[in-house]
Amino acid sequence: MPRLFTRSRIAGKLPSFVSMLRRAHSSTSLPTDWNSRPEFFKFTAARWVCNEEHEMAMRHVPFDMNELAKLAAQSVGAARCVNVEQMGQGLFCKPFIFTMEDGSQVVGKVPTRNAGLPHFMTASEVATMDFVRSLTSVLSLHADLIVYSQARNVLGTPAPKVLAWSSRASESPIGAEFILMEVARGIPLAVVWDEMGIEAKCKLIVSLGKIQNAWASTSFSQYGSLYYAYDLDHSQPCLLTKRDGSQVEEPRFAVGPSNARSLLDDGRINVKFDRGPWDTVEQYKRAVGYREISCIQQMAELPPVAVGLYGPRTYTRSRPKKLAALDYYLQLVNHLLPTDPSISASFLWHNDLHYQNIFVDLEKPWEISSIIDWQSSDLRPLFDHVQKPFFLDHVGPPLKLRERPKLPENFSEMSPEAQKEAENLHYLMEMSAYFKLLTYRDTRTLYHAMEFAETKSFEMMQLVQKLAEDGEAMYQWLVKGLEEEWSNLPGVRAAGNPSFPFHFSSEEASTIDQDAADTELGMELMSSLKVSLGDLCPDRGMVRQDSYDAARALLRQKKEELMAQLGCSEDERRVWDHCWPFDN
């Protein structure tokens, strides 16, 4: 019999989030000054091993918590707020739970300085949450265009309702941007996932598939992020296309600049470039190349690399080579795009579906009761929205549509530990295969987008997303080897099979090959370093507070061991001191 989830199975396992709600609900004390709690305004969840002063400053947000607590009470018609608690510490916002005298609760969030461009991030998040919860009912018809008014639910996405908000710090009563919203119904999936049986998990995947099917039912005429029309200086009403081809004009909403993290992280928030909106998929994808060019040209220091150790005796990053790789990309991009317009169309999606952002019903955990954290959601081509939910992610061999995952042939000869690891991977692959099969059955367009995401064309568009940090050597190597596959690219066939546009001399080819080999060495060294660091390995530069000193000491030791392993000279050691990614 498959295991079914029951409430008793998680007794005593509710996370701090749920426990915090209970504590907040029972609290009756009222501090005289919420602003006297410095932890509300600082980031204390971790420390950075590199550039810590800057990272901390980006997450220190002064605002009037007393006023925010009053606004939270007013938003639900309560007399006063009697308790405020942090809901963890986000990298891009400060979330809080406010409990009122009558026991009602409100969630509040204040964006940090690194969250996004002032006004735009908050304004877009509020409009997006409104849009996914409801659209509007028919007002009038003319030709094949439908004009809507009066709210009605169309996308069917359960998301918290926004109660109050301000996207302009200068006009905000708390002196900062903020959003107040309903508490998400249910409990985080993280609470129950490990205790759910295979039948319950399959039901959950079906529920998620229905929500994604709804997202795939409505495309947009532009690429960027969603806003209320009045929050943009220049805008035109949203023009939506339904699955049956009919068009819908939604005058309340408009498409404006993109708030995707790829346009903000690693210093991009301070660089001037085209942030949209864009009218065609080619404009959208070309803007990626021009964005990275602007970053490479304008940044005083290139962003740190997360996947490789680059310096003397490995690969040395090069701005000219980065610009050359981007020049290749801009000449190739129209040949890399798929010819199927349905998977190139613009869709609104939630691209951060992990355990904590999906809430489920406690009694029926396969029923999704809310999806939270719509910050940075944007309008992209469908083929850029194809990543699996993170709880189905795994490292393993790719699966064809109707191929069932198999245990290794030598499974019986493995150690008990290796067998357990193989079984866990097999289980995740089973879940992933089921998700893929369900997508094929119910949302065929999304499945075709998933197929395109496994092509060389998609790989070459994805690799340029962070060329300011890393990837120029591998990109040039891929371009060099593209001639053999040139005629198979979708855009090449559609353009009448033009000839391959590049020629590499033997010297250029040799340099490209050597750069790729040096890059691969740097990636292998970084992988080995992360394994040797274990729990002390920084995650996006962060380590736990209590691990900071030990992590810094071990990283210094590993740097010395690396330089000795590579046989570095004194001059090369000084270069490594500068390019080592784990030093302040």
PDB file of C-alpha atoms in Angstrom, residues 18 20 95 116 153 191 205 225 238 242 244 317 347 368 485 522 573:
ATOM      1  CA  VAL A  18       4.237  27.616  11.955  1.00  0.00           C
ATOM      2  CA  MET A  20       6.041  31.438  15.153  1.00  0.00           C
ATOM      3  CA  PRO A  95       9.398  39.628   5.930  1.00  0.00           C
ATOM      4  CA  GLY A 116      15.570  45.872  -7.465  1.00  0.00           C
ATOM      5  CA  ASN A 153     -10.696  34.810 -11.401  1.00  0.00           C
ATOM      6  CA  VAL A 191       6.882  20.647   6.395  1.00  0.00           C
ATOM      7  CA  ILE A 205       2.363  17.113  -9.074  1.00  0.00           C
ATOM      8  CA  SER A 225       7.482  42.707 -16.111  1.00  0.00           C
ATOM      9  CA  CYS A 238      -1.914  44.703 -21.914  1.00  0.00           C
ATOM     10  CA  LYS A 242      -5.753  33.110 -25.088  1.00  0.00           C
ATOM     11  CA  ASP A 244      -7.850  29.536 -28.625  1.00  0.00           C
ATOM     12  CA  ARG A 317      39.199  36.110 -17.330  1.00  0.00           C
ATOM     13  CA  PHE A 347       4.269  34.210 -20.531  1.00  0.00           C
ATOM     14  CA  ILE A 368      -1.911  23.649  -3.214  1.00  0.00           C
ATOM     15  CA  GLU A 485      25.709  21.306 -36.422  1.00  0.00           C
ATOM     16  CA  GLY A 522      39.296  25.941 -12.955  1.00  0.00           C
ATOM     17  CA  ARG A 573      50.697  34.130  -5.819  1.00  0.00           C
TER      18      ARG A 573
END
